[in-house]
Amino acid sequence: MSRDAVPMLNVPDVAATAAWYQGIGFELVDSAEDEGRVTWACMRFGEGEMMLNAGGSPSAARRRDVDLFCYVSDADAWFGEVADQGELVEGLHDTFYGLREFTIRDCNRFWITFAAPVKPGDF
C-alpha cells in the first residue's frame, strides 16, 4: 500500500490560483465546479501534488500558515523562469543544509521555495 500526504490550500479564488500555478510550471490535474464556479483543483509539480479549495481568505500577513517547498534540478534556471511571477521573498542563496534556493509568494501570499542541491547528485 502506498502512502502520500497532499497539502490543500484554502484560497479565495481557485480558478485564478490554478491559473497562476500553471504559469509557473504546475499542471492542472483535475478540478470541480459548483454552480459555474471552480471550487476545487488538484495541481501537480513533478511527482508532487497539492489541492486548492475554495473558502480561503485574503491575507496581508508576512507569512501564511503553510509554505510550499519544491525540489528542482537547477535553482538558477528556475529563478530565471519564475522569480518575476511573484513577490521575491528570498533571492538565490546557498543554505547551510546543502541546497541552493529562492522563495517567492504566490498570488495568495503563500511562500514557495524552489531548491536544488548545491552539489549535483545529492538529490
mmCIF file of N, CA, C and O in Angstrom, residues 33-101:
data_model
loop_
_atom_site.group_PDB
_atom_site.id
_atom_site.type_symbol
_atom_site.label_atom_id
_atom_site.label_comp_id
_atom_site.label_asym_id
_atom_site.label_seq_id
_atom_site.Cartn_x
_atom_site.Cartn_y
_atom_site.Cartn_z
ATOM 1 N N GLU A 33 -16.457 22.056 -10.129
ATOM 2 C CA GLU A 33 -17.222 23.302 -10.111
ATOM 3 C C GLU A 33 -18.508 23.112 -9.324
ATOM 4 O O GLU A 33 -19.036 22.004 -9.232
ATOM 5 N N ASP A 34 -18.988 24.206 -8.787
ATOM 6 C CA ASP A 34 -20.297 24.245 -8.140
ATOM 7 C C ASP A 34 -20.976 25.515 -8.628
ATOM 8 O O ASP A 34 -20.451 26.619 -8.431
ATOM 9 N N GLU A 35 -22.090 25.350 -9.312
ATOM 10 C CA GLU A 35 -22.845 26.476 -9.859
ATOM 11 C C GLU A 35 -21.978 27.384 -10.730
ATOM 12 O O GLU A 35 -22.022 28.615 -10.628
ATOM 13 N N GLY A 36 -21.135 26.764 -11.569
ATOM 14 C CA GLY A 36 -20.316 27.505 -12.515
ATOM 15 C C GLY A 36 -19.050 28.117 -11.952
ATOM 16 O O GLY A 36 -18.316 28.800 -12.660
ATOM 17 N N ARG A 37 -18.759 27.883 -10.685
ATOM 18 C CA ARG A 37 -17.555 28.433 -10.040
ATOM 19 C C ARG A 37 -16.617 27.288 -9.672
ATOM 20 O O ARG A 37 -17.047 26.296 -9.079
ATOM 21 N N VAL A 38 -15.344 27.421 -10.028
ATOM 22 C CA VAL A 38 -14.365 26.386 -9.665
ATOM 23 C C VAL A 38 -14.161 26.447 -8.160
ATOM 24 O O VAL A 38 -13.812 27.493 -7.605
ATOM 25 N N THR A 39 -14.414 25.318 -7.499
ATOM 26 C CA THR A 39 -14.334 25.269 -6.036
ATOM 27 C C THR A 39 -13.207 24.387 -5.529
ATOM 28 O O THR A 39 -12.894 24.399 -4.343
ATOM 29 N N TRP A 40 -12.587 23.620 -6.422
ATOM 30 C CA TRP A 40 -11.518 22.706 -6.026
ATOM 31 C C TRP A 40 -10.659 22.418 -7.247
ATOM 32 O O TRP A 40 -11.160 22.367 -8.368
ATOM 33 N N ALA A 41 -9.358 22.236 -7.017
ATOM 34 C CA ALA A 41 -8.458 21.833 -8.101
ATOM 35 C C ALA A 41 -7.316 21.015 -7.524
ATOM 36 O O ALA A 41 -6.914 21.205 -6.375
ATOM 37 N N CYS A 42 -6.818 20.114 -8.334
ATOM 38 C CA CYS A 42 -5.625 19.343 -7.987
ATOM 39 C C CYS A 42 -4.525 19.753 -8.958
ATOM 40 O O CYS A 42 -4.724 19.746 -10.175
ATOM 41 N N MET A 43 -3.381 20.125 -8.397
ATOM 42 C CA MET A 43 -2.240 20.580 -9.192
ATOM 43 C C MET A 43 -1.083 19.616 -8.988
ATOM 44 O O MET A 43 -0.923 19.052 -7.897
ATOM 45 N N ARG A 44 -0.250 19.437 -10.007
ATOM 46 C CA ARG A 44 0.914 18.554 -9.906
ATOM 47 C C ARG A 44 2.170 19.333 -10.290
ATOM 48 O O ARG A 44 2.173 20.120 -11.234
ATOM 49 N N PHE A 45 3.244 19.057 -9.540
ATOM 50 C CA PHE A 45 4.572 19.593 -9.850
ATOM 51 C C PHE A 45 5.521 18.408 -9.743
ATOM 52 O O PHE A 45 5.797 17.922 -8.641
ATOM 53 N N GLY A 46 5.969 17.900 -10.887
ATOM 54 C CA GLY A 46 6.774 16.680 -10.875
ATOM 55 C C GLY A 46 5.936 15.529 -10.347
ATOM 56 O O GLY A 46 4.858 15.260 -10.846
ATOM 57 N N GLU A 47 6.409 14.879 -9.301
ATOM 58 C CA GLU A 47 5.681 13.782 -8.681
ATOM 59 C C GLU A 47 4.748 14.265 -7.569
ATOM 60 O O GLU A 47 3.930 13.506 -7.066
ATOM 61 N N GLY A 48 4.902 15.513 -7.140
ATOM 62 C CA GLY A 48 4.127 16.028 -6.017
ATOM 63 C C GLY A 48 2.820 16.660 -6.456
ATOM 64 O O GLY A 48 2.707 17.196 -7.554
ATOM 65 N N GLU A 49 1.835 16.574 -5.576
ATOM 66 C CA GLU A 49 0.549 17.183 -5.842
ATOM 67 C C GLU A 49 0.142 18.077 -4.683
ATOM 68 O O GLU A 49 0.616 17.922 -3.558
ATOM 69 N N MET A 50 -0.742 19.002 -4.982
ATOM 70 C CA MET A 50 -1.403 19.805 -3.953
ATOM 71 C C MET A 50 -2.814 20.079 -4.433
ATOM 72 O O MET A 50 -3.108 19.994 -5.628
ATOM 73 N N MET A 51 -3.681 20.363 -3.485
ATOM 74 C CA MET A 51 -5.054 20.689 -3.822
ATOM 75 C C MET A 51 -5.324 22.143 -3.458
ATOM 76 O O MET A 51 -4.724 22.681 -2.525
ATOM 77 N N LEU A 52 -6.207 22.747 -4.207
ATOM 78 C CA LEU A 52 -6.696 24.095 -3.933
ATOM 79 C C LEU A 52 -8.172 23.978 -3.618
ATOM 80 O O LEU A 52 -8.903 23.272 -4.328
ATOM 81 N N ASN A 53 -8.620 24.636 -2.582
ATOM 82 C CA ASN A 53 -10.002 24.543 -2.155
ATOM 83 C C ASN A 53 -10.569 25.938 -1.936
ATOM 84 O O ASN A 53 -9.879 26.821 -1.411
ATOM 85 N N ALA A 54 -11.820 26.129 -2.325
ATOM 86 C CA ALA A 54 -12.481 27.419 -2.125
ATOM 87 C C ALA A 54 -12.716 27.668 -0.643
ATOM 88 O O ALA A 54 -12.792 26.744 0.150
ATOM 89 N N GLY A 55 -12.815 28.931 -0.296
ATOM 90 C CA GLY A 55 -13.159 29.297 1.070
ATOM 91 C C GLY A 55 -12.046 29.962 1.843
ATOM 92 O O GLY A 55 -12.252 30.362 2.982
ATOM 93 N N GLY A 56 -10.888 30.098 1.243
ATOM 94 C CA GLY A 56 -9.784 30.775 1.928
ATOM 95 C C GLY A 56 -9.996 32.275 1.947
ATOM 96 O O GLY A 56 -10.772 32.824 1.166
ATOM 97 N N SER A 57 -9.293 32.919 2.830
ATOM 98 C CA SER A 57 -9.396 34.372 2.966
ATOM 99 C C SER A 57 -8.127 35.046 2.477
ATOM 100 O O SER A 57 -7.033 34.500 2.636
ATOM 101 N N PRO A 58 -8.249 36.236 1.922
ATOM 102 C CA PRO A 58 -7.048 37.005 1.578
ATOM 103 C C PRO A 58 -6.254 37.295 2.854
ATOM 104 O O PRO A 58 -6.815 37.314 3.949
ATOM 105 N N SER A 59 -4.972 37.531 2.690
ATOM 106 C CA SER A 59 -4.132 37.805 3.849
ATOM 107 C C SER A 59 -3.072 38.833 3.497
ATOM 108 O O SER A 59 -2.504 38.798 2.414
ATOM 109 N N ALA A 60 -2.803 39.710 4.443
ATOM 110 C CA ALA A 60 -1.700 40.662 4.310
ATOM 111 C C ALA A 60 -0.552 40.255 5.226
ATOM 112 O O ALA A 60 0.422 40.996 5.361
ATOM 113 N N ALA A 61 -0.678 39.074 5.851
ATOM 114 C CA ALA A 61 0.361 38.603 6.768
ATOM 115 C C ALA A 61 1.691 38.434 6.044
ATOM 116 O O ALA A 61 1.735 38.138 4.848
ATOM 117 N N ARG A 62 2.775 38.641 6.778
ATOM 118 C CA ARG A 62 4.103 38.442 6.206
ATOM 119 C C ARG A 62 4.278 37.011 5.716
ATOM 120 O O ARG A 62 4.883 36.749 4.705
ATOM 121 N N ARG A 63 3.724 36.061 6.457
ATOM 122 C CA ARG A 63 3.855 34.653 6.098
ATOM 123 C C ARG A 63 2.559 33.936 6.439
ATOM 124 O O ARG A 63 1.957 34.180 7.475
ATOM 125 N N ARG A 64 2.120 33.047 5.554
ATOM 126 C CA ARG A 64 0.903 32.273 5.765
ATOM 127 C C ARG A 64 1.222 31.048 6.624
ATOM 128 O O ARG A 64 2.373 30.776 6.952
ATOM 129 N N ASP A 65 0.214 30.277 6.968
ATOM 130 C CA ASP A 65 0.399 29.107 7.824
ATOM 131 C C ASP A 65 1.050 27.923 7.126
ATOM 132 O O ASP A 65 1.497 26.987 7.787
ATOM 133 N N VAL A 66 1.076 27.932 5.807
ATOM 134 C CA VAL A 66 1.652 26.828 5.033
ATOM 135 C C VAL A 66 2.596 27.405 3.986
ATOM 136 O O VAL A 66 2.299 28.419 3.368
ATOM 137 N N ASP A 67 3.741 26.763 3.809
ATOM 138 C CA ASP A 67 4.675 27.093 2.727
ATOM 139 C C ASP A 67 4.757 25.883 1.804
ATOM 140 O O ASP A 67 4.571 24.749 2.247
ATOM 141 N N LEU A 68 5.071 26.105 0.539
ATOM 142 C CA LEU A 68 5.356 25.006 -0.384
ATOM 143 C C LEU A 68 6.849 24.957 -0.621
ATOM 144 O O LEU A 68 7.502 25.989 -0.755
ATOM 145 N N PHE A 69 7.395 23.764 -0.681
ATOM 146 C CA PHE A 69 8.813 23.565 -0.921
ATOM 147 C C PHE A 69 8.922 22.656 -2.134
ATOM 148 O O PHE A 69 8.456 21.524 -2.114
ATOM 149 N N CYS A 70 9.504 23.159 -3.221
ATOM 150 C CA CYS A 70 9.583 22.433 -4.485
ATOM 151 C C CYS A 70 11.039 22.125 -4.825
ATOM 152 O O CYS A 70 11.850 23.050 -4.931
ATOM 153 N N TYR A 71 11.339 20.864 -5.001
ATOM 154 C CA TYR A 71 12.671 20.474 -5.447
ATOM 155 C C TYR A 71 12.738 20.581 -6.959
ATOM 156 O O TYR A 71 11.830 20.147 -7.667
ATOM 157 N N VAL A 72 13.806 21.183 -7.447
ATOM 158 C CA VAL A 72 14.058 21.323 -8.877
ATOM 159 C C VAL A 72 15.496 20.882 -9.148
ATOM 160 O O VAL A 72 16.308 20.778 -8.230
ATOM 161 N N SER A 73 15.811 20.627 -10.401
ATOM 162 C CA SER A 73 17.165 20.171 -10.719
ATOM 163 C C SER A 73 18.166 21.314 -10.814
ATOM 164 O O SER A 73 19.361 21.101 -10.610
ATOM 165 N N ASP A 74 17.702 22.542 -11.096
ATOM 166 C CA ASP A 74 18.602 23.677 -11.271
ATOM 167 C C ASP A 74 17.917 24.940 -10.740
ATOM 168 O O ASP A 74 17.068 25.526 -11.419
ATOM 169 N N ALA A 75 18.259 25.348 -9.540
ATOM 170 C CA ALA A 75 17.615 26.505 -8.912
ATOM 171 C C ALA A 75 17.868 27.787 -9.703
ATOM 172 O O ALA A 75 16.984 28.640 -9.806
ATOM 173 N N ASP A 76 19.058 27.929 -10.262
ATOM 174 C CA ASP A 76 19.368 29.138 -11.035
ATOM 175 C C ASP A 76 18.463 29.252 -12.260
ATOM 176 O O ASP A 76 17.956 30.333 -12.569
ATOM 177 N N ALA A 77 18.254 28.148 -12.950
ATOM 178 C CA ALA A 77 17.387 28.152 -14.129
ATOM 179 C C ALA A 77 15.945 28.465 -13.732
ATOM 180 O O ALA A 77 15.278 29.272 -14.391
ATOM 181 N N TRP A 78 15.464 27.860 -12.646
ATOM 182 C CA TRP A 78 14.099 28.141 -12.178
ATOM 183 C C TRP A 78 13.955 29.590 -11.755
ATOM 184 O O TRP A 78 12.923 30.202 -11.976
ATOM 185 N N PHE A 79 14.995 30.122 -11.136
ATOM 186 C CA PHE A 79 14.953 31.532 -10.741
ATOM 187 C C PHE A 79 14.709 32.406 -11.967
ATOM 188 O O PHE A 79 13.871 33.305 -11.948
ATOM 189 N N GLY A 80 15.417 32.125 -13.033
ATOM 190 C CA GLY A 80 15.239 32.884 -14.270
ATOM 191 C C GLY A 80 13.849 32.728 -14.867
ATOM 192 O O GLY A 80 13.336 33.634 -15.515
ATOM 193 N N GLU A 81 13.217 31.590 -14.631
ATOM 194 C CA GLU A 81 11.896 31.317 -15.181
ATOM 195 C C GLU A 81 10.752 31.915 -14.365
ATOM 196 O O GLU A 81 9.775 32.380 -14.921
ATOM 197 N N VAL A 82 10.849 31.856 -13.020
ATOM 198 C CA VAL A 82 9.667 32.170 -12.219
ATOM 199 C C VAL A 82 9.825 33.297 -11.198
ATOM 200 O O VAL A 82 8.836 33.726 -10.606
ATOM 201 N N ALA A 83 11.019 33.786 -10.967
ATOM 202 C CA ALA A 83 11.221 34.786 -9.908
ATOM 203 C C ALA A 83 10.380 36.040 -10.102
ATOM 204 O O ALA A 83 9.958 36.657 -9.135
ATOM 205 N N ASP A 84 10.098 36.404 -11.337
ATOM 206 C CA ASP A 84 9.310 37.615 -11.579
ATOM 207 C C ASP A 84 7.799 37.349 -11.610
ATOM 208 O O ASP A 84 7.009 38.254 -11.855
ATOM 209 N N GLN A 85 7.391 36.118 -11.318
ATOM 210 C CA GLN A 85 5.968 35.772 -11.327
ATOM 211 C C GLN A 85 5.286 36.029 -9.984
ATOM 212 O O GLN A 85 4.065 35.922 -9.872
ATOM 213 N N GLY A 86 6.074 36.307 -8.964
ATOM 214 C CA GLY A 86 5.531 36.594 -7.643
ATOM 215 C C GLY A 86 6.499 37.496 -6.902
ATOM 216 O O GLY A 86 7.620 37.728 -7.356
ATOM 217 N N GLU A 87 6.065 37.987 -5.755
ATOM 218 C CA GLU A 87 6.945 38.832 -4.947
ATOM 219 C C GLU A 87 8.127 38.005 -4.448
ATOM 220 O O GLU A 87 7.951 36.934 -3.873
ATOM 221 N N LEU A 88 9.326 38.492 -4.662
ATOM 222 C CA LEU A 88 10.530 37.791 -4.221
ATOM 223 C C LEU A 88 10.693 37.961 -2.713
ATOM 224 O O LEU A 88 10.779 39.085 -2.216
ATOM 225 N N VAL A 89 10.717 36.857 -1.986
ATOM 226 C CA VAL A 89 10.889 36.873 -0.531
ATOM 227 C C VAL A 89 12.364 36.709 -0.185
ATOM 228 O O VAL A 89 12.906 37.449 0.625
ATOM 229 N N GLU A 90 13.008 35.734 -0.805
ATOM 230 C CA GLU A 90 14.450 35.492 -0.620
ATOM 231 C C GLU A 90 15.061 35.204 -1.974
ATOM 232 O O GLU A 90 14.580 34.339 -2.704
ATOM 233 N N GLY A 91 16.125 35.907 -2.301
ATOM 234 C CA GLY A 91 16.826 35.672 -3.556
ATOM 235 C C GLY A 91 17.612 34.376 -3.520
ATOM 236 O O GLY A 91 17.687 33.687 -2.493
ATOM 237 N N LEU A 92 18.229 34.050 -4.635
ATOM 238 C CA LEU A 92 19.051 32.839 -4.730
ATOM 239 C C LEU A 92 20.159 32.861 -3.685
ATOM 240 O O LEU A 92 20.865 33.861 -3.544
ATOM 241 N N HIS A 93 20.294 31.767 -2.976
ATOM 242 C CA HIS A 93 21.369 31.646 -1.985
ATOM 243 C C HIS A 93 21.622 30.174 -1.671
ATOM 244 O O HIS A 93 20.765 29.323 -1.888
ATOM 245 N N ASP A 94 22.820 29.895 -1.204
ATOM 246 C CA ASP A 94 23.182 28.547 -0.755
ATOM 247 C C ASP A 94 22.918 28.461 0.739
ATOM 248 O O ASP A 94 23.237 29.391 1.488
ATOM 249 N N THR A 95 22.327 27.357 1.159
ATOM 250 C CA THR A 95 21.990 27.176 2.565
ATOM 251 C C THR A 95 23.025 26.309 3.273
ATOM 252 O O THR A 95 23.787 25.590 2.633
ATOM 253 N N PHE A 96 23.018 26.347 4.599
ATOM 254 C CA PHE A 96 23.918 25.513 5.387
ATOM 255 C C PHE A 96 23.551 24.036 5.256
ATOM 256 O O PHE A 96 24.358 23.162 5.552
ATOM 257 N N TYR A 97 22.342 23.729 4.789
ATOM 258 C CA TYR A 97 21.911 22.332 4.659
ATOM 259 C C TYR A 97 22.075 21.794 3.238
ATOM 260 O O TYR A 97 21.520 20.774 2.873
ATOM 261 N N GLY A 98 22.871 22.489 2.424
ATOM 262 C CA GLY A 98 23.292 21.954 1.140
ATOM 263 C C GLY A 98 22.376 22.201 -0.046
ATOM 264 O O GLY A 98 22.523 21.550 -1.073
ATOM 265 N N LEU A 99 21.454 23.150 0.081
ATOM 266 C CA LEU A 99 20.574 23.465 -1.035
ATOM 267 C C LEU A 99 20.799 24.885 -1.521
ATOM 268 O O LEU A 99 21.166 25.767 -0.754
ATOM 269 N N ARG A 100 20.596 25.081 -2.801
ATOM 270 C CA ARG A 100 20.577 26.417 -3.401
ATOM 271 C C ARG A 100 19.107 26.704 -3.649
ATOM 272 O O ARG A 100 18.417 25.917 -4.298
ATOM 273 N N GLU A 101 18.612 27.827 -3.118
ATOM 274 C CA GLU A 101 17.179 28.053 -3.173
ATOM 275 C C GLU A 101 16.812 29.523 -3.249
ATOM 276 O O GLU A 101 17.641 30.398 -3.017
#
